[in-house]
PDB file of C-alpha atoms in Angstrom:
ATOM      1  CA  MET I   1     141.273 191.389-123.044  1.00 35.00           C
ATOM      2  CA  ASP I   2     139.663 194.197-121.087  1.00 47.00           C
ATOM      3  CA  MET I   3     138.563 192.814-117.736  1.00 61.00           C
ATOM      4  CA  LYS I   4     135.586 194.409-115.998  1.00 77.00           C
ATOM      5  CA  SER I   5     136.207 196.073-112.654  1.00 84.00           C
ATOM      6  CA  LYS I   6     135.354 194.264-109.423  1.00 83.00           C
ATOM      7  CA  LYS I   7     132.577 196.791-108.841  1.00 86.00           C
ATOM      8  CA  GLU I   8     131.006 196.154-112.277  1.00 89.00           C
ATOM      9  CA  MET I   9     131.237 192.381-111.893  1.00 90.00           C
ATOM     10  CA  ARG I  10     129.741 192.514-108.392  1.00 91.00           C
ATOM     11  CA  LYS I  11     126.818 194.646-109.589  1.00 93.00           C
ATOM     12  CA  GLU I  12     126.146 192.371-112.580  1.00 93.00           C
ATOM     13  CA  MET I  13     126.179 189.160-110.518  1.00 95.00           C
ATOM     14  CA  LEU I  14     124.016 190.564-107.735  1.00 95.00           C
ATOM     15  CA  LYS I  15     121.450 191.652-110.320  1.00 96.00           C
ATOM     16  CA  ALA I  16     121.429 188.139-111.855  1.00 97.00           C
ATOM     17  CA  ARG I  17     121.181 186.522-108.409  1.00 97.00           C
ATOM     18  CA  ASP I  18     118.265 188.780-107.471  1.00 96.00           C
ATOM     19  CA  CYS I  19     116.354 187.318-110.452  1.00 97.00           C
ATOM     20  CA  LEU I  20     116.385 183.770-109.079  1.00 98.00           C
ATOM     21  CA  THR I  21     113.053 182.385-107.884  1.00 98.00           C
ATOM     22  CA  GLN I  22     112.696 181.102-104.325  1.00 97.00           C
ATOM     23  CA  GLU I  23     112.256 177.607-105.787  1.00 98.00           C
ATOM     24  CA  GLU I  24     115.573 177.894-107.691  1.00 98.00           C
ATOM     25  CA  VAL I  25     117.347 179.186-104.577  1.00 98.00           C
ATOM     26  CA  ARG I  26     115.979 176.318-102.483  1.00 98.00           C
ATOM     27  CA  ARG I  27     116.750 173.583-105.027  1.00 98.00           C
ATOM     28  CA  CYS I  28     120.315 174.800-105.667  1.00 98.00           C
ATOM     29  CA  SER I  29     120.952 175.416-101.955  1.00 98.00           C
ATOM     30  CA  GLU I  30     119.847 171.885-101.035  1.00 98.00           C
ATOM     31  CA  ARG I  31     122.220 170.442-103.645  1.00 98.00           C
ATOM     32  CA  ILE I  32     125.151 172.628-102.486  1.00 98.00           C
ATOM     33  CA  CYS I  33     124.580 171.753 -98.806  1.00 98.00           C
ATOM     34  CA  ALA I  34     124.409 168.028 -99.653  1.00 97.00           C
ATOM     35  CA  VAL I  35     127.743 168.243-101.508  1.00 98.00           C
ATOM     36  CA  ILE I  36     129.396 170.087 -98.596  1.00 98.00           C
ATOM     37  CA  ALA I  37     128.162 167.427 -96.128  1.00 97.00           C
ATOM     38  CA  GLU I  38     130.056 164.805 -98.170  1.00 97.00           C
ATOM     39  CA  THR I  39     133.410 166.625 -98.104  1.00 97.00           C
ATOM     40  CA  GLU I  40     136.328 165.607 -95.941  1.00 95.00           C
ATOM     41  CA  ALA I  41     136.497 169.198 -94.635  1.00 95.00           C
ATOM     42  CA  TYR I  42     132.940 168.858 -93.265  1.00 97.00           C
ATOM     43  CA  GLU I  43     133.529 165.384 -91.841  1.00 95.00           C
ATOM     44  CA  LYS I  44     136.667 166.488 -89.970  1.00 93.00           C
ATOM     45  CA  ALA I  45     135.245 169.797 -88.694  1.00 93.00           C
ATOM     46  CA  GLY I  46     133.945 170.014 -85.145  1.00 93.00           C
ATOM     47  CA  ASN I  47     133.198 173.719 -85.640  1.00 93.00           C
ATOM     48  CA  ILE I  48     131.449 175.183 -88.672  1.00 96.00           C
ATOM     49  CA  CYS I  49     130.948 178.877 -89.440  1.00 95.00           C
ATOM     50  CA  LEU I  50     127.832 179.548 -91.491  1.00 96.00           C
ATOM     51  CA  TYR I  51     126.275 182.858 -92.533  1.00 95.00           C
ATOM     52  CA  MET I  52     122.712 184.148 -92.527  1.00 94.00           C
ATOM     53  CA  PRO I  53     121.648 184.428 -96.189  1.00 95.00           C
ATOM     54  CA  VAL I  54     120.204 187.608 -97.708  1.00 93.00           C
ATOM     55  CA  ARG I  55     119.247 188.612-101.270  1.00 93.00           C
ATOM     56  CA  ASN I  56     119.039 185.065-102.667  1.00 97.00           C
ATOM     57  CA  GLU I  57     122.409 183.940-101.324  1.00 97.00           C
ATOM     58  CA  VAL I  58     122.869 180.173-101.078  1.00 98.00           C
ATOM     59  CA  GLU I  59     120.838 179.094 -98.035  1.00 98.00           C
ATOM     60  CA  VAL I  60     123.589 177.396 -96.045  1.00 97.00           C
ATOM     61  CA  THR I  61     121.340 177.447 -92.976  1.00 95.00           C
ATOM     62  CA  LEU I  62     119.662 174.394 -94.535  1.00 97.00           C
ATOM     63  CA  MET I  63     122.683 172.521 -93.112  1.00 96.00           C
ATOM     64  CA  GLU I  64     121.769 173.408 -89.539  1.00 95.00           C
ATOM     65  CA  LYS I  65     119.725 170.335 -88.526  1.00 94.00           C
ATOM     66  CA  GLN I  66     122.079 167.807 -90.117  1.00 95.00           C
ATOM     67  CA  ALA I  67     125.177 169.541 -88.738  1.00 97.00           C
ATOM     68  CA  ARG I  68     123.747 169.557 -85.206  1.00 96.00           C
ATOM     69  CA  LYS I  69     122.799 165.868 -85.611  1.00 96.00           C
ATOM     70  CA  ASP I  70     126.388 165.197 -86.744  1.00 96.00           C
ATOM     71  CA  GLY I  71     127.662 166.778 -83.505  1.00 95.00           C
ATOM     72  CA  LYS I  72     129.002 169.989 -85.072  1.00 95.00           C
ATOM     73  CA  THR I  73     129.167 173.274 -83.168  1.00 92.00           C
ATOM     74  CA  LEU I  74     127.768 176.051 -85.368  1.00 94.00           C
ATOM     75  CA  TRP I  75     128.884 179.684 -85.458  1.00 92.00           C
ATOM     76  CA  ILE I  76     127.316 182.689 -87.221  1.00 92.00           C
ATOM     77  CA  PRO I  77     128.796 186.114 -87.963  1.00 90.00           C
ATOM     78  CA  LYS I  78     128.112 189.539 -86.594  1.00 87.00           C
ATOM     79  CA  VAL I  79     129.663 192.677 -88.068  1.00 86.00           C
ATOM     80  CA  GLU I  80     131.240 194.748 -85.306  1.00 84.00           C
ATOM     81  CA  GLY I  81     132.739 197.855 -86.860  1.00 85.00           C
ATOM     82  CA  GLU I  82     135.322 196.651 -89.391  1.00 86.00           C
ATOM     83  CA  ILE I  83     135.487 193.192 -87.805  1.00 85.00           C
ATOM     84  CA  LEU I  84     133.520 190.021 -88.479  1.00 86.00           C
ATOM     85  CA  THR I  85     133.094 188.116 -85.207  1.00 85.00           C
ATOM     86  CA  PHE I  86     131.541 184.657 -85.145  1.00 87.00           C
ATOM     87  CA  TYR I  87     129.238 183.690 -82.265  1.00 87.00           C
ATOM     88  CA  ARG I  88     128.161 180.233 -81.223  1.00 87.00           C
ATOM     89  CA  TRP I  89     124.740 179.580 -82.799  1.00 89.00           C
ATOM     90  CA  ASP I  90     122.564 177.988 -80.177  1.00 84.00           C
ATOM     91  CA  GLU I  91     119.085 176.877 -81.217  1.00 79.00           C
ATOM     92  CA  ASP I  92     117.349 179.286 -78.835  1.00 80.00           C
ATOM     93  CA  MET I  93     119.681 182.229 -79.561  1.00 78.00           C
ATOM     94  CA  GLU I  94     118.133 185.679 -79.679  1.00 80.00           C
ATOM     95  CA  MET I  95     118.575 187.173 -83.164  1.00 82.00           C
ATOM     96  CA  THR I  96     118.484 190.786 -84.308  1.00 82.00           C
ATOM     97  CA  THR I  97     118.737 192.526 -87.666  1.00 83.00           C
ATOM     98  CA  GLY I  98     122.181 194.041 -87.911  1.00 79.00           C
ATOM     99  CA  SER I  99     124.469 195.567 -90.489  1.00 71.00           C
ATOM    100  CA  PHE I 100     123.296 195.340 -94.102  1.00 73.00           C
ATOM    101  CA  GLY I 101     119.903 193.949 -92.962  1.00 80.00           C
ATOM    102  CA  ILE I 102     121.458 190.596 -92.032  1.00 83.00           C
ATOM    103  CA  ARG I 103     120.154 188.499 -89.132  1.00 83.00           C
ATOM    104  CA  GLU I 104     122.843 188.177 -86.488  1.00 81.00           C
ATOM    105  CA  PRO I 105     123.312 187.136 -82.859  1.00 80.00           C
ATOM    106  CA  GLY I 106     121.700 189.429 -80.318  1.00 78.00           C
ATOM    107  CA  GLY I 107     121.663 189.560 -76.542  1.00 68.00           C
ATOM    108  CA  SER I 108     124.523 189.077 -74.130  1.00 65.00           C
ATOM    109  CA  ALA I 109     124.473 185.268 -73.843  1.00 58.00           C
ATOM    110  CA  ALA I 110     126.205 184.823 -77.208  1.00 64.00           C
ATOM    111  CA  GLN I 111     129.651 183.232 -77.023  1.00 66.00           C
ATOM    112  CA  PRO I 112     132.206 184.694 -79.484  1.00 69.00           C
ATOM    113  CA  LEU I 113     134.455 182.476 -81.584  1.00 66.00           C
ATOM    114  CA  THR I 114     137.461 183.943 -79.776  1.00 62.00           C
ATOM    115  CA  ALA I 115     136.681 181.139 -77.314  1.00 55.00           C
ATOM    116  CA  LEU I 116     138.373 178.979 -79.960  1.00 62.00           C
ATOM    117  CA  THR I 117     142.069 179.498 -80.488  1.00 62.00           C
ATOM    118  CA  GLU I 118     143.597 179.971 -83.916  1.00 62.00           C
ATOM    119  CA  GLN I 119     144.901 176.405 -83.536  1.00 61.00           C
ATOM    120  CA  THR I 120     141.349 175.010 -83.378  1.00 70.00           C
ATOM    121  CA  PRO I 121     140.393 174.059 -86.935  1.00 73.00           C
ATOM    122  CA  VAL I 122     137.163 175.605 -88.144  1.00 90.00           C
ATOM    123  CA  LEU I 123     135.302 175.067 -91.414  1.00 96.00           C
ATOM    124  CA  VAL I 124     134.235 178.468 -92.725  1.00 96.00           C
ATOM    125  CA  ILE I 125     131.411 178.429 -95.271  1.00 97.00           C
ATOM    126  CA  MET I 126     131.577 181.809 -96.987  1.00 96.00           C
ATOM    127  CA  PRO I 127     129.442 183.738 -99.456  1.00 95.00           C
ATOM    128  CA  GLY I 128     130.586 185.990-102.276  1.00 94.00           C
ATOM    129  CA  THR I 129     129.404 187.606-105.469  1.00 95.00           C
ATOM    130  CA  VAL I 130     131.829 186.350-108.141  1.00 95.00           C
ATOM    131  CA  PHE I 131     134.367 183.510-108.215  1.00 95.00           C
ATOM    132  CA  SER I 132     136.957 182.329-110.714  1.00 95.00           C
ATOM    133  CA  GLU I 133     137.943 178.845-111.778  1.00 95.00           C
ATOM    134  CA  ARG I 134     141.266 179.560-109.980  1.00 94.00           C
ATOM    135  CA  ARG I 135     139.282 180.086-106.736  1.00 95.00           C
ATOM    136  CA  ASP I 136     139.655 183.872-106.664  1.00 93.00           C
ATOM    137  CA  ARG I 137     136.734 185.538-104.901  1.00 93.00           C
ATOM    138  CA  ILE I 138     134.983 188.890-105.009  1.00 91.00           C
ATOM    139  CA  GLY I 139     132.920 189.438-101.887  1.00 89.00           C
ATOM    140  CA  TYR I 140     130.782 192.453-101.139  1.00 87.00           C
ATOM    141  CA  GLY I 141     133.638 194.929-100.895  1.00 83.00           C
ATOM    142  CA  GLY I 142     134.040 195.138 -97.124  1.00 87.00           C
ATOM    143  CA  GLY I 143     136.934 192.670 -96.787  1.00 89.00           C
ATOM    144  CA  TYR I 144     135.362 191.118 -93.658  1.00 91.00           C
ATOM    145  CA  TYR I 145     136.190 187.493 -94.484  1.00 92.00           C
ATOM    146  CA  ASP I 146     139.691 188.428 -95.703  1.00 89.00           C
ATOM    147  CA  ARG I 147     140.429 190.089 -92.353  1.00 90.00           C
ATOM    148  CA  PHE I 148     138.835 187.290 -90.310  1.00 88.00           C
ATOM    149  CA  LEU I 149     140.778 184.525 -92.076  1.00 89.00           C
ATOM    150  CA  THR I 150     144.165 186.239 -92.012  1.00 85.00           C
ATOM    151  CA  GLY I 151     146.393 184.263 -89.659  1.00 80.00           C
ATOM    152  CA  ARG I 152     143.915 181.408 -89.181  1.00 82.00           C
ATOM    153  CA  LYS I 153     146.077 178.787 -90.929  1.00 83.00           C
ATOM    154  CA  ASN I 154     144.248 175.709 -89.601  1.00 86.00           C
ATOM    155  CA  ASP I 155     140.825 176.707 -90.918  1.00 91.00           C
ATOM    156  CA  ARG I 156     139.329 175.200 -94.060  1.00 95.00           C
ATOM    157  CA  THR I 157     137.209 177.415 -96.287  1.00 96.00           C
ATOM    158  CA  ILE I 158     134.415 176.545 -98.686  1.00 98.00           C
ATOM    159  CA  ALA I 159     132.869 179.317-100.756  1.00 98.00           C
ATOM    160  CA  VAL I 160     129.352 178.688-102.034  1.00 98.00           C
ATOM    161  CA  CYS I 161     127.620 180.189-105.041  1.00 98.00           C
ATOM    162  CA  TYR I 162     125.380 179.467-108.007  1.00 98.00           C
ATOM    163  CA  ASP I 163     127.209 178.157-111.040  1.00 98.00           C
ATOM    164  CA  PHE I 164     126.594 181.336-113.064  1.00 97.00           C
ATOM    165  CA  GLN I 165     128.658 183.232-110.467  1.00 97.00           C
ATOM    166  CA  ILE I 166     131.814 181.367-111.554  1.00 97.00           C
ATOM    167  CA  VAL I 167     133.835 183.010-114.334  1.00 94.00           C
ATOM    168  CA  LYS I 168     137.094 182.047-116.051  1.00 93.00           C
ATOM    169  CA  GLU I 169     139.253 184.678-114.306  1.00 88.00           C
ATOM    170  CA  LEU I 170     139.038 187.619-111.913  1.00 88.00           C
ATOM    171  CA  PRO I 171     141.235 190.542-110.940  1.00 79.00           C
ATOM    172  CA  ALA I 172     142.767 189.266-107.672  1.00 73.00           C
ATOM    173  CA  GLU I 173     144.601 191.322-105.075  1.00 72.00           C
ATOM    174  CA  VAL I 174     147.277 190.201-102.611  1.00 67.00           C
ATOM    175  CA  HIS I 175     145.011 190.525 -99.558  1.00 68.00           C
ATOM    176  CA  ASP I 176     142.166 188.517-101.137  1.00 75.00           C
ATOM    177  CA  VAL I 177     141.755 185.170 -99.367  1.00 82.00           C
ATOM    178  CA  ARG I 178     141.270 182.318-101.823  1.00 91.00           C
ATOM    179  CA  PRO I 179     138.873 179.625-100.507  1.00 96.00           C
ATOM    180  CA  ASP I 180     140.130 176.027-100.393  1.00 97.00           C
ATOM    181  CA  MET I 181     137.103 174.968-102.396  1.00 97.00           C
ATOM    182  CA  ILE I 182     134.137 176.452-104.266  1.00 98.00           C
ATOM    183  CA  VAL I 183     130.856 174.538-104.388  1.00 98.00           C
ATOM    184  CA  SER I 184     128.012 175.389-106.768  1.00 98.00           C
ATOM    185  CA  GLU I 185     124.953 173.319-107.638  1.00 98.00           C
ATOM    186  CA  LYS I 186     126.842 171.903-110.637  1.00 98.00           C
ATOM    187  CA  ARG I 187     130.488 171.523-109.609  1.00 97.00           C
ATOM    188  CA  MET I 188     133.200 171.599-107.002  1.00 97.00           C
ATOM    189  CA  ILE I 189     136.423 173.477-107.654  1.00 97.00           C
ATOM    190  CA  LYS I 190     139.465 172.586-105.515  1.00 95.00           C
TER     191      LYS I 190
END
């Protein structure tokens, strides 16, 4: 079997995801967020890393109100060079448009996740372009999440996607971080 390259698969999935309607994105995102809120990883997490969605990514920010009500501290990423740094997401936080056109923390009041030690468990909700049934993940090619998660052994990770983004198998590399769980609008893979 001739497997497509990561680059080809990424391009194909992004094109398919771009074709989703806003109604489809919203409906699927609500379902995915509801499933995550029922997981043990969510229940046990005091700190949750979300991302700011772009280009029809799953809208994990729909979890914000419920997570705050549940007493969770929320964190959102900012690309700083080759590094992904998470900042505490306060409701009145100043936001700017950063790398890749993604909304990210702005201003100097933002508190970086380095305030948490690697021993503090964090639930990281992560995006991606293609996933396998074995939980392999193709991101956007920058390796930001792989670098961030390296060495953070106490964190739990949930990758989110639309069900069409899950394929039987993917070309995986040693440095690729496999999420603990993948949640789509139709299934959960552990």
